[in-house]
RNA sequence: GGUCCUGUGGUGCAGUUUGGAGUGCACGCCGCCCUGUCAAGGCGGAGGUCGCGAGUUCAAAUCUCGUCAGGACCGCCA
C-alpha cells in the first residue's frame, strides 16, 4: 500500500497514529536543522517535520518544491504557539520517520500557488502544473459535482443515458462543421456533431421515451470567452411531453445542480416572454440581477416636433441618481451608442419639479417633458438616457448600454434563473424573402399562431411565435429547447416556408422524415451548456477555467501544439491534396 | 475578415508619455548560515534576443511600419 491516508485529510483525531502519506512539496522551510515541508495532495496540505536526527531515507535539506514524497511518521499535536489556524490540518503535524523521494522535480516554469495571475498561454502550455493549483482543482471538482448531480436527477426521473455517434453526416445548416476525411470513401467526409439533435429525435421515434446525454458538441466557429470549439451539453429529449413538462424537469434538474454546487437553495425559476425580454432588457438573455430596465416612451413622442425622436421607437433608461454623471462620461455613452449603430444618444438630467436639464430640452414640448418624467417615473437627481430609431436597433443599443452601466460581476448577488418563452419561429427574412428559422426547422409553431403562419408572408411571418424556450442564468444563455414537429404535414409546410423543396428536405433530413412516417411520438427537448453553468457557479469569467485542456482564441492548444500539418503519407491514405498555405504558416 | 488591449531574466510588475549604458522592485532559483517555521529569516550570487523584423536617429525597451503570439469584443455561433 502506497499510503494509509490522504495528506490533507489528517486532523487532530489522527493524533498518535502512524501514517504514510504521499504528495507534492508545496513549500519547505529549512532551518538548518529541522526542515518543515508542506505536503500537498488532492485533499489539501499537511505539515511534515523532517528532523535530520530522526529521519531515515532522504536528506531533508535536499528536498525541493514539487518533489514527490512518501512520508511515514507519527501524527502529533503541534507545540503550543505554533498552531496554524489558516490550515484545516493546522493543529497537527506529521513527525517523519521515513522519507522517500518518489520523484524529483525541476523548478517549475509557473508557480503552483495562486498569488499571481500567470499569463494564460503559459498556464495552458504547462496545464499539468496549472491543474495542481487550488483554482483548477476546485473548478474541476465542482464541475464533476454538477455533472454527477445532473445525471442523478435525470436518472431518478426515468431518463436513459444514451450515446450518439461522433462521426455523422454533414448538414449545411447551422454552424460550420468540423469534418473528418473518410479513408474508406476517398473524397467523402464525416462531420463531428454540432449537437445530437437529429439522433435524439430518432431515439424518441425508437421508443426510448426519455433520453439524456452529457454530450460533447463541436462547432467550427471563432472561440470566445464563453465559447470553445468543443463544449459539453446536457442534452435531453422527452416523448409524450409538452413545453411545460420539459421546463419543469430541466428547471428542477438545473436547480438541483446549483443547490449542490452552492450549498444554498437554488433560485426560483422565473419566466419572461421573449417579447418582454426584448422590450425591457433589449436582449433575449436578460440579466435580471439588476434594474435599469428599458422604458418605451414612443407614445410620449408620437407627435413630436423633434426630428431625432420621429422614429419607429424611442426607449429610455432611467439611471437613479445618475444626474451627477460627468460630461465626459456622458460623451462616452454617446460614443458607445454610436459605435453600436445608433444615430446618437440623448441624455437628460431630471431636476426638481420634473424640469429636464438637457441640450435637447429646448426642442421638446412641455407635455413631452411631463410625459417622459411620468413614463419613466424619474425622480430629481436621476439621469435619463434615450435612444431612438428602428425598434430592434433601439433595443440592442440600450440593452448593451444597460449592461455597461450596471451588470454585476459573474457570481455576484443572488442568482436569477429564468425561462425565456414564446420565441419567434423566424428571426429574419433572407434576401429571397424566405424566413430564417430562429431555432431549427423542426421547431413547432405556437398553436395560437397557426392561422397567422398559414396566411402571412414576408416580414409579417416574424410575428409567428414558436414553442421554443431558452434558459437564462444571470444574463448567460445556458441553453435552449423546443417542442419538435412530429407530423409530416406541418413539417412539410415549414419546409415550404423556409424555401426548402421536398427534394432538398429529403436529401438533407430524409432519414428523419422517413422515421417520422412510422408513428413518431410527440416529443420535446432541451440542451444546455455545462461549461457555462459551471463557469458561473465557479465565478469565472471564461469557460477555459472550467475545462481541463482548453484551446486558445485562435483554436490552438499550447500544450500539444495542435493543430498540426499531416504527413504526406497520411494525406495520401486519406485521398487528400492540400493546397499550400496562402498567407501564414508553411 | 474587423476593432481595441497586452508582450521587459523562470514568474509577476515598474520603466515606454518626454529616445541617452539592460536600470529597479517582489517572488522563484543556486550557495553559505540558521532547530518551531508556515509568504520562515540573514548574507552572497547567477539569470536578459526588452516577442520577432525592418525603418527613423549619433543613439531605440521607449518613436514609425510590418509581423507573430495571447486576450476582450464585432462578424460568425440554425
XYZ file of C-alpha atoms (C1' of nucleotides) in Angstrom:
664
model
C 0.000 0.000 0.000
C 1.421 3.342 -1.046
C -0.373 5.391 1.581
C -2.552 4.974 4.628
C -4.228 8.371 4.472
C -4.562 11.335 2.193
C -2.198 14.019 3.489
C -4.789 16.774 3.517
C -7.261 14.655 5.443
C -5.147 14.422 8.599
C -6.737 16.036 11.649
C -6.287 16.059 15.442
C -8.342 12.851 15.627
C -5.431 11.038 13.960
C -3.140 12.037 16.823
C -0.855 9.189 17.861
C -1.375 7.244 14.648
C 1.447 6.001 12.484
C 0.563 7.179 8.952
C 2.019 7.027 5.471
C 1.145 9.865 3.110
C 2.195 10.777 -0.421
C 2.169 14.111 -2.162
C 3.989 17.089 -3.572
C 6.195 19.526 -1.688
C 4.054 22.638 -1.636
C 6.712 24.560 0.253
C 9.612 23.932 2.545
C 11.229 25.911 5.328
C 14.773 24.803 6.060
C 16.036 25.953 9.448
C 19.427 24.370 9.053
C 18.422 21.691 11.473
C 14.768 20.851 11.316
C 13.031 21.199 7.963
C 9.290 21.857 7.598
C 7.613 20.556 4.484
C 4.054 21.351 3.436
C 2.938 18.167 1.758
C 0.086 18.640 -0.692
C -2.235 16.093 -2.203
C -5.762 16.123 -3.581
C -7.219 16.560 -0.097
C -5.120 19.523 0.981
C -1.902 20.249 2.832
C -0.302 18.910 5.981
C 2.928 19.964 7.644
C 5.631 17.332 7.798
C 8.558 17.819 10.177
C 11.863 16.457 8.974
C 14.331 16.258 11.822
C 17.696 15.082 10.403
C 18.398 13.393 13.732
C 15.419 11.078 13.393
C 14.585 10.829 9.699
C 15.548 7.746 7.697
C 15.862 7.904 3.940
C 16.135 11.115 2.001
C 18.283 14.068 3.052
C 15.824 16.655 4.464
C 17.940 19.546 3.169
C 17.796 18.220 -0.384
C 14.014 18.481 -0.589
C 12.731 20.964 -3.172
C 9.388 22.319 -4.304
C 7.157 19.871 -6.190
C 9.283 16.857 -5.268
C 7.015 13.861 -4.841
C 7.468 12.377 -1.375
C 6.254 9.381 0.515
C 6.421 10.033 4.216
C 5.857 7.683 7.121
C 5.585 9.163 10.557
C 3.595 9.891 13.663
C 0.711 12.348 13.758
C 1.199 14.604 16.733
C -0.036 17.881 18.185
C 1.982 20.901 17.272
C 3.779 22.621 20.167
C 1.905 25.449 21.873
C 2.009 28.655 19.905
C 2.785 27.014 16.576
C -0.721 26.075 15.543
C -1.632 27.358 12.097
C -5.255 28.434 12.134
C -5.202 29.087 8.386
C -4.902 25.366 7.696
C -7.593 22.726 8.360
C -4.779 20.423 9.450
C -3.013 23.257 11.269
C -3.300 21.806 14.758
C -1.235 18.724 13.972
C 1.837 17.692 12.032
C 3.492 14.528 10.842
C 6.796 13.762 12.572
C 8.579 11.975 9.772
C 10.435 8.762 10.468
C 10.913 7.594 6.897
C 11.058 9.791 3.812
C 11.249 8.503 0.273
C 11.665 10.751 -2.757
C 9.316 9.131 -5.273
C 10.314 11.684 -7.863
C 12.312 14.886 -8.075
C 11.153 17.993 -9.917
C 12.858 20.706 -11.882
C 11.934 24.210 -10.734
C 8.505 24.777 -12.250
C 8.087 27.334 -15.073
C 4.961 28.694 -13.419
C 4.196 28.975 -9.722
C 1.726 26.456 -8.346
C 0.320 28.803 -5.720
C -2.265 31.401 -6.525
C -0.550 34.586 -5.536
C -0.003 35.934 -9.020
C -2.115 35.776 -12.156
C 0.142 33.986 -14.614
C -0.063 34.567 -18.365
C -2.682 32.193 -19.661
C -0.689 30.801 -22.545
C 1.972 29.682 -20.053
C -0.690 28.103 -17.892
C -2.037 26.215 -20.895
C 1.405 25.160 -22.103
C 2.084 23.665 -18.683
C -1.522 22.768 -17.907
C -0.464 19.688 -15.927
C 1.197 22.058 -13.465
C -1.615 24.575 -13.554
C -4.047 21.796 -12.677
C -2.155 21.244 -9.407
C -3.251 24.675 -8.204
C -6.206 25.308 -5.975
C -8.197 27.105 -8.661
C -8.315 24.327 -11.240
C -8.595 21.654 -8.572
C -11.740 23.169 -7.137
C -13.196 24.193 -10.507
C -12.895 20.713 -11.978
C -14.186 19.162 -8.807
C -17.211 21.446 -8.880
C -17.736 20.531 -12.499
C -17.773 16.855 -11.622
C -20.254 17.542 -8.843
C -22.558 19.384 -11.232
C -22.423 16.626 -13.868
C -22.962 13.957 -11.242
C -25.987 15.803 -9.887
C -27.485 16.281 -13.338
C -27.114 12.577 -14.072
C -28.594 11.573 -10.738
C -31.609 13.855 -11.116
C -32.353 12.676 -14.642
C -31.832 9.019 -13.756
C -34.358 9.405 -10.972
C -36.859 10.823 -13.443
C -36.684 7.871 -15.765
C -34.233 9.266 -18.300
C -31.903 6.842 -20.058
C -28.353 7.931 -20.816
C -27.569 7.003 -24.410
C -24.501 7.777 -26.503
C -24.879 9.028 -30.064
C -22.259 8.918 -32.827
C -19.394 11.364 -33.189
C -18.892 10.621 -36.870
C -22.032 11.728 -38.623
C -23.228 13.176 -41.901
C -22.641 16.860 -42.529
C -25.702 19.067 -42.980
C -25.256 22.581 -44.345
C -27.466 24.238 -41.716
C -26.257 25.964 -38.608
C -22.674 26.339 -37.564
C -19.667 25.363 -39.630
C -18.927 21.656 -39.272
C -15.666 20.104 -38.230
C -15.070 17.377 -40.750
C -13.139 14.109 -40.794
C -11.979 12.553 -44.065
C -13.340 9.075 -44.682
C -10.467 6.777 -45.561
C -12.753 4.071 -46.935
C -14.621 6.552 -49.110
C -12.000 8.903 -50.534
C -13.406 12.353 -51.177
C -16.157 11.877 -48.615
C -16.211 13.242 -45.103
C -17.834 12.695 -41.786
C -18.889 15.696 -39.738
C -18.468 15.938 -35.996
C -21.819 16.724 -34.336
C -22.788 20.297 -33.540
C -25.278 18.639 -31.236
C -27.022 15.248 -31.099
C -30.245 16.944 -32.266
C -31.348 14.578 -35.025
C -30.262 11.454 -33.182
C -32.175 12.267 -30.056
C -35.315 12.729 -32.110
C -34.658 9.350 -33.696
C -34.323 7.908 -30.191
C -37.812 9.186 -29.447
C -39.122 7.511 -32.583
C -37.248 4.477 -31.296
C -39.418 4.431 -28.195
C -36.699 5.329 -25.675
C -39.194 7.713 -24.063
C -36.740 9.852 -22.110
C -33.138 10.302 -23.199
C -30.243 12.311 -21.939
C -26.556 12.559 -22.648
C -23.621 14.521 -21.370
C -22.726 15.244 -24.947
C -19.637 16.731 -26.489
C -20.587 19.162 -29.258
C -18.277 20.661 -31.867
C -18.723 23.823 -33.872
C -16.082 25.378 -36.094
C -16.804 28.993 -35.184
C -14.431 31.523 -33.631
C -13.979 30.869 -29.898
C -14.934 33.461 -27.284
C -14.764 33.765 -23.524
C -17.901 31.660 -23.297
C -17.337 29.522 -26.409
C -14.875 26.796 -27.385
C -14.710 24.621 -30.500
C -15.742 21.716 -28.345
C -18.071 22.057 -25.442
C -20.303 19.884 -23.333
C -24.062 19.953 -23.285
C -26.579 18.250 -21.086
C -28.782 17.079 -23.924
C -32.258 15.714 -23.217
C -35.433 14.739 -25.014
C -38.834 13.556 -23.779
C -41.660 11.722 -25.524
C -45.301 12.493 -24.846
C -44.227 15.739 -23.260
C -45.079 19.360 -23.895
C -43.082 22.517 -23.257
C -44.267 22.717 -19.656
C -43.086 19.175 -18.950
C -39.631 19.928 -20.309
C -39.295 23.219 -18.471
C -40.462 21.522 -15.267
C -37.847 18.787 -15.476
C -34.944 20.865 -16.744
C -35.649 23.684 -14.296
C -35.671 21.231 -11.393
C -32.536 19.477 -12.577
C -30.581 22.698 -13.045
C -31.814 23.961 -9.697
C -30.586 20.755 -8.059
C -27.169 21.211 -9.651
C -26.977 24.816 -8.471
C -28.004 23.766 -4.996
C -25.401 21.022 -4.901
C -22.714 23.414 -6.097
C -23.505 26.368 -3.868
C -24.849 24.594 -0.824
C -27.696 27.068 -0.801
C -31.291 26.867 -2.007
C -31.479 27.383 -5.747
C -33.218 30.461 -7.079
C -36.834 30.102 -8.178
C -37.111 29.582 -11.929
C -38.741 32.695 -13.314
C -40.394 33.164 -16.660
C -40.462 36.005 -19.147
C -41.672 36.152 -22.717
C -39.208 36.803 -25.468
C -41.122 39.968 -26.350
C -40.958 41.294 -22.779
C -37.292 40.449 -22.522
C -36.544 42.345 -25.723
C -38.654 45.318 -24.726
C -37.492 45.613 -21.112
C -33.905 44.393 -21.337
C -33.085 44.732 -25.019
C -31.867 41.149 -25.228
C -33.203 37.604 -25.309
C -30.890 36.690 -22.413
C -31.671 39.272 -19.763
C -29.555 39.590 -16.630
C -32.297 40.045 -14.037
C -29.918 40.711 -11.149
C -30.218 44.467 -11.609
C -32.734 47.030 -12.795
C -32.076 49.838 -15.270
C -34.908 48.470 -17.395
C -35.706 49.899 -20.787
C -38.880 52.010 -20.797
C -40.782 52.522 -24.005
C -41.524 56.218 -24.436
C -42.516 56.109 -28.115
C -46.053 57.184 -27.239
C -44.806 60.309 -25.498
C -43.128 61.455 -28.689
C -45.789 60.187 -31.110
C -46.347 63.680 -32.470
C -43.060 65.304 -31.596
C -41.504 68.192 -33.499
C -38.059 66.944 -32.500
C -36.708 65.252 -35.609
C -34.469 62.781 -33.768
C -37.463 61.290 -31.969
C -39.608 60.932 -35.077
C -38.730 57.283 -35.278
C -40.007 53.740 -35.178
C -39.303 53.606 -31.449
C -37.943 55.729 -28.636
C -36.798 53.995 -25.464
C -35.265 55.259 -22.251
C -33.198 54.029 -19.346
C -33.643 55.807 -16.038
C -30.390 55.843 -14.092
C -31.290 56.555 -10.472
C -29.081 59.345 -9.058
C -27.249 59.469 -12.372
C -27.642 63.225 -12.577
C -24.075 63.686 -11.409
C -22.518 61.765 -14.316
C -19.612 63.860 -15.547
C -19.832 65.346 -19.008
C -17.065 63.151 -20.399
C -18.830 60.058 -19.132
C -21.982 61.187 -20.934
C -19.925 61.827 -24.057
C -18.581 58.299 -23.679
C -22.125 56.922 -23.591
C -22.946 58.820 -26.764
C -19.878 57.388 -28.462
C -20.797 53.926 -27.239
C -24.319 54.286 -28.672
C -22.922 55.420 -31.994
C -20.429 52.572 -32.127
C -23.359 50.206 -31.615
C -25.089 51.674 -34.638
C -27.375 54.315 -33.149
C -27.619 57.807 -34.634
C -26.850 59.124 -31.190
C -27.947 59.134 -27.602
C -29.860 61.840 -25.756
C -29.237 62.411 -22.067
C -31.369 64.462 -19.702
C -30.838 65.345 -16.076
C -34.016 65.379 -14.027
C -34.283 68.367 -11.708
C -36.690 69.486 -9.021
C -40.253 69.779 -10.265
C -39.589 67.430 -13.155
C -37.630 70.039 -15.091
C -35.304 68.475 -17.623
C -31.762 69.777 -17.984
C -30.530 68.672 -21.366
C -29.005 70.030 -24.545
C -32.125 68.984 -26.442
C -34.656 70.231 -23.853
C -35.491 73.274 -25.942
C -36.778 71.074 -28.758
C -39.288 69.299 -26.551
C -42.773 70.466 -25.655
C -43.845 70.801 -22.057
C -46.263 67.902 -22.486
C -43.462 65.728 -23.775
C -41.243 66.566 -20.808
C -44.039 65.810 -18.363
C -44.924 62.632 -20.213
C -41.337 61.474 -20.217
C -40.834 62.022 -16.494
C -44.178 60.361 -15.832
C -43.498 57.384 -18.077
C -40.062 56.683 -16.607
C -41.088 57.509 -13.006
C -37.999 59.695 -12.888
C -37.051 61.483 -9.675
C -34.990 64.615 -9.258
C -31.309 63.687 -9.438
C -31.897 60.906 -11.963
C -30.424 60.670 -15.413
C -32.438 59.652 -18.451
C -30.758 58.077 -21.464
C -32.793 57.935 -24.666
C -32.186 56.235 -27.975
C -34.472 56.388 -30.974
C -34.614 54.617 -34.288
C -35.581 51.240 -35.608
C -37.111 49.236 -32.753
C -34.695 46.318 -32.920
C -31.741 48.708 -33.042
C -33.010 50.710 -30.064
C -33.434 47.531 -28.052
C -29.959 46.305 -28.856
C -28.196 49.606 -28.204
C -29.904 50.367 -24.918
C -29.688 46.729 -23.874
C -25.918 46.885 -24.279
C -25.641 50.228 -22.503
C -27.709 48.801 -19.657
C -25.140 46.045 -19.218
C -22.285 48.565 -19.407
C -23.886 50.625 -16.673
C -24.917 48.037 -14.167
C -24.022 44.431 -14.823
C -22.608 42.788 -11.687
C -19.550 40.507 -11.912
C -20.034 36.766 -12.520
C -21.386 35.022 -9.470
C -22.215 38.183 -7.548
C -25.529 38.614 -5.822
C -28.500 36.272 -5.695
C -28.730 34.247 -8.909
C -31.631 34.794 -11.265
C -32.690 31.838 -13.361
C -35.377 32.357 -15.972
C -37.118 30.714 -18.883
C -37.498 32.964 -21.873
C -40.582 31.663 -23.664
C -42.568 32.371 -26.819
C -39.549 32.850 -29.030
C -40.397 33.865 -32.579
C -40.392 30.989 -35.036
C -38.343 33.004 -37.501
C -35.630 35.505 -36.734
C -35.410 37.228 -40.097
C -36.315 37.115 -43.740
C -33.482 36.447 -46.156
C -32.811 38.131 -49.483
C -35.089 35.675 -51.293
C -37.953 36.553 -48.944
C -37.705 33.226 -47.140
C -37.894 33.300 -43.356
C -34.847 32.097 -41.406
C -35.605 29.750 -38.509
C -34.752 31.199 -35.110
C -34.128 27.788 -33.565
C -34.112 24.940 -36.055
C -36.554 23.833 -38.745
C -38.123 21.152 -36.534
C -39.497 23.664 -34.028
C -43.284 23.587 -33.561
C -45.106 26.854 -34.216
C -47.162 28.249 -31.349
C -50.662 26.756 -31.645
C -52.216 30.214 -31.309
C -50.277 31.423 -34.343
C -51.027 28.611 -36.781
C -53.532 30.743 -38.672
C -51.063 33.576 -38.997
C -48.468 31.075 -40.185
C -50.830 29.903 -42.889
C -51.879 33.362 -44.060
C -48.865 35.621 -43.579
C -45.881 36.039 -45.809
C -42.651 38.020 -45.802
C -41.847 40.124 -42.725
C -45.337 39.518 -41.300
C -44.168 35.979 -40.545
C -41.774 37.322 -37.928
C -44.743 37.701 -35.580
C -45.312 33.952 -35.530
C -44.285 32.541 -32.174
C -42.881 29.083 -31.559
C -42.820 26.540 -28.801
C -39.176 27.274 -28.187
C -37.686 28.325 -24.895
C -34.290 29.392 -23.576
C -32.895 29.007 -20.089
C -31.029 32.098 -18.914
C -28.894 32.402 -15.777
C -27.651 35.859 -14.751
C -27.633 37.043 -18.345
C -25.932 33.953 -19.785
C -27.791 31.793 -22.254
C -27.432 28.336 -20.764
C -29.337 26.594 -23.499
C -32.480 26.212 -25.466
C -35.123 23.729 -26.409
C -38.392 23.303 -28.173
C -41.364 21.160 -28.885
C -40.491 19.313 -32.092
C -42.663 18.890 -35.095
C -43.647 15.217 -35.285
C -46.243 15.426 -38.084
C -45.196 15.221 -41.701
C -47.814 17.702 -42.967
C -46.768 20.515 -40.637
C -43.105 19.796 -41.260
C -43.757 19.969 -44.971
C -45.462 23.347 -44.532
C -42.495 24.705 -42.596
C -40.002 23.465 -45.156
C -42.011 25.161 -47.891
C -41.987 28.437 -45.966
C -38.243 28.140 -45.434
C -37.802 27.697 -49.159
C -36.640 24.110 -48.800
C -38.046 21.963 -51.582
C -39.282 18.435 -50.849
C -36.263 17.139 -52.762
C -33.860 19.237 -50.691
C -35.612 18.250 -47.482
C -35.377 14.605 -48.442
C -31.719 14.974 -49.289
C -30.787 16.689 -46.039
C -33.103 15.195 -43.449
C -34.615 12.290 -45.369
C -33.734 9.777 -42.694
C -35.581 11.830 -40.073
C -38.618 12.429 -42.277
C -38.703 8.739 -43.116
C -38.605 7.885 -39.439
C -41.491 10.240 -38.767
C -43.661 8.206 -41.135
C -43.746 5.344 -38.664
C -45.598 6.691 -35.669
C -43.307 9.347 -34.242
C -44.464 10.275 -30.755
C -44.956 13.922 -29.862
C -41.703 14.946 -28.250
C -39.856 17.934 -26.896
C -36.420 18.537 -25.534
C -33.680 20.764 -24.356
C -29.923 21.143 -24.225
C -27.765 23.433 -22.146
C -24.096 24.175 -21.822
C -22.498 22.568 -18.808
C -19.317 24.620 -19.274
C -21.230 27.890 -18.945
C -23.230 26.716 -15.952
C -20.081 25.587 -14.155
C -18.279 28.781 -15.143
C -20.954 30.876 -13.449
C -21.004 28.636 -10.388
C -17.219 28.947 -10.138
C -17.395 32.711 -10.511
C -15.089 32.501 -13.516
C -15.085 34.958 -16.435
C -14.361 32.376 -19.135
C -15.061 28.715 -19.729
C -11.391 27.830 -20.208
C -11.148 27.934 -16.421
C -13.566 25.025 -16.113
C -12.101 22.902 -18.916
C -9.061 20.742 -18.197
C -7.389 21.260 -21.570
C -8.964 24.162 -23.450
C -7.844 25.876 -26.631
C -6.885 29.485 -27.213
C -8.943 32.036 -29.092
C -7.175 31.052 -32.320
C -8.038 27.415 -31.772
C -4.568 26.276 -30.772
C -3.574 24.036 -27.908
C -0.296 25.420 -26.500
C 0.315 22.119 -24.695
C 0.179 19.670 -27.602
C 0.771 22.124 -30.422
C -2.497 21.205 -32.153
C -3.436 21.760 -34.875
C -0.502 20.347 -36.850
C 0.100 19.545 -40.524
C -0.253 15.912 -41.578
C 2.475 13.721 -43.005
C 2.268 13.267 -46.761
C 1.673 9.544 -46.204
C -1.409 10.258 -44.118
C -2.778 12.659 -46.687
C -2.302 10.130 -49.459
C -4.035 7.428 -47.465
C -6.976 9.757 -46.926
C -7.092 10.756 -50.573
C -6.410 14.390 -49.748
C -4.493 17.034 -51.635
C -3.660 20.079 -49.525
C -3.233 23.447 -51.137
C -0.118 25.279 -49.973
C -0.937 27.881 -47.304
C -1.819 31.190 -48.927
C -0.593 33.506 -46.209
C 0.764 32.344 -42.910
C 2.407 29.123 -41.835
C 4.457 26.964 -44.098
C -12.388 39.402 -42.132
C -12.528 43.776 -38.453
C -11.805 46.965 -33.708
C -9.283 47.526 -29.149
C -5.636 45.903 -25.373
C -1.106 43.140 -23.939
C 4.141 41.164 -24.915
C 10.734 43.507 -20.353
C 15.694 37.471 -16.533
C 11.946 31.254 -14.600
C 7.124 34.167 -12.609
C 4.506 38.895 -11.632
C 5.418 44.024 -12.332
C 7.729 49.143 -12.888
C 10.491 51.642 -16.742
C 7.827 53.423 -22.773
C 4.171 59.500 -22.192
C 9.386 63.298 -22.836
C 14.851 58.212 -27.031
C 20.673 58.614 -23.686
C 24.895 52.200 -20.685
C 19.689 46.203 -19.534
C 18.066 50.381 -14.686
C 14.630 48.879 -10.426
C 11.003 46.029 -7.150
C 8.688 41.401 -5.398
C 8.592 36.081 -5.922
C 11.358 31.914 -7.593
C 16.376 29.589 -8.428
C 21.785 28.494 -6.666
C 25.470 28.769 -2.437
C 26.584 29.674 2.771
C 24.494 30.467 7.855
C 20.439 29.190 10.927
C 16.364 23.585 15.380
C 9.478 25.686 15.575
C 8.598 27.793 10.809
C 4.172 28.160 7.940
C 4.606 34.218 2.206
C 10.387 31.469 7.691
C 14.817 34.660 8.396
C 20.136 36.597 7.399
C 24.301 37.125 3.842
C 26.008 36.392 -1.065
C 25.237 35.005 -6.261
C 23.508 33.564 -11.059
C 19.968 34.557 -14.580
C 18.032 39.269 -20.431
C 17.181 38.090 -28.412
C 13.042 44.236 -23.752
C 8.026 38.711 -28.778
C 10.247 38.954 -33.988
C 11.777 42.006 -38.430
C 12.548 46.441 -40.857
C 12.809 51.897 -40.545
C 13.922 56.909 -38.270
C 18.175 58.580 -35.265
C 24.769 59.945 -33.296
C 21.743 56.779 -30.041
C 15.519 52.723 -29.694
C 12.694 48.517 -24.337
C 10.955 53.730 -25.487
C 9.208 56.731 -31.910
C 7.169 54.634 -37.007
C 5.719 50.499 -40.116
C 5.176 45.354 -40.620
C 4.734 40.640 -38.411
C 3.895 36.695 -34.643
C 1.540 35.155 -30.117
C -2.234 35.937 -26.378
C -6.771 38.294 -24.582
C -11.779 41.098 -24.935
C -15.274 42.205 -28.473
C -17.846 42.648 -33.663
C -18.849 39.436 -37.719
C -19.930 34.137 -37.035
C -22.259 30.648 -33.321
C -29.900 27.011 -37.136
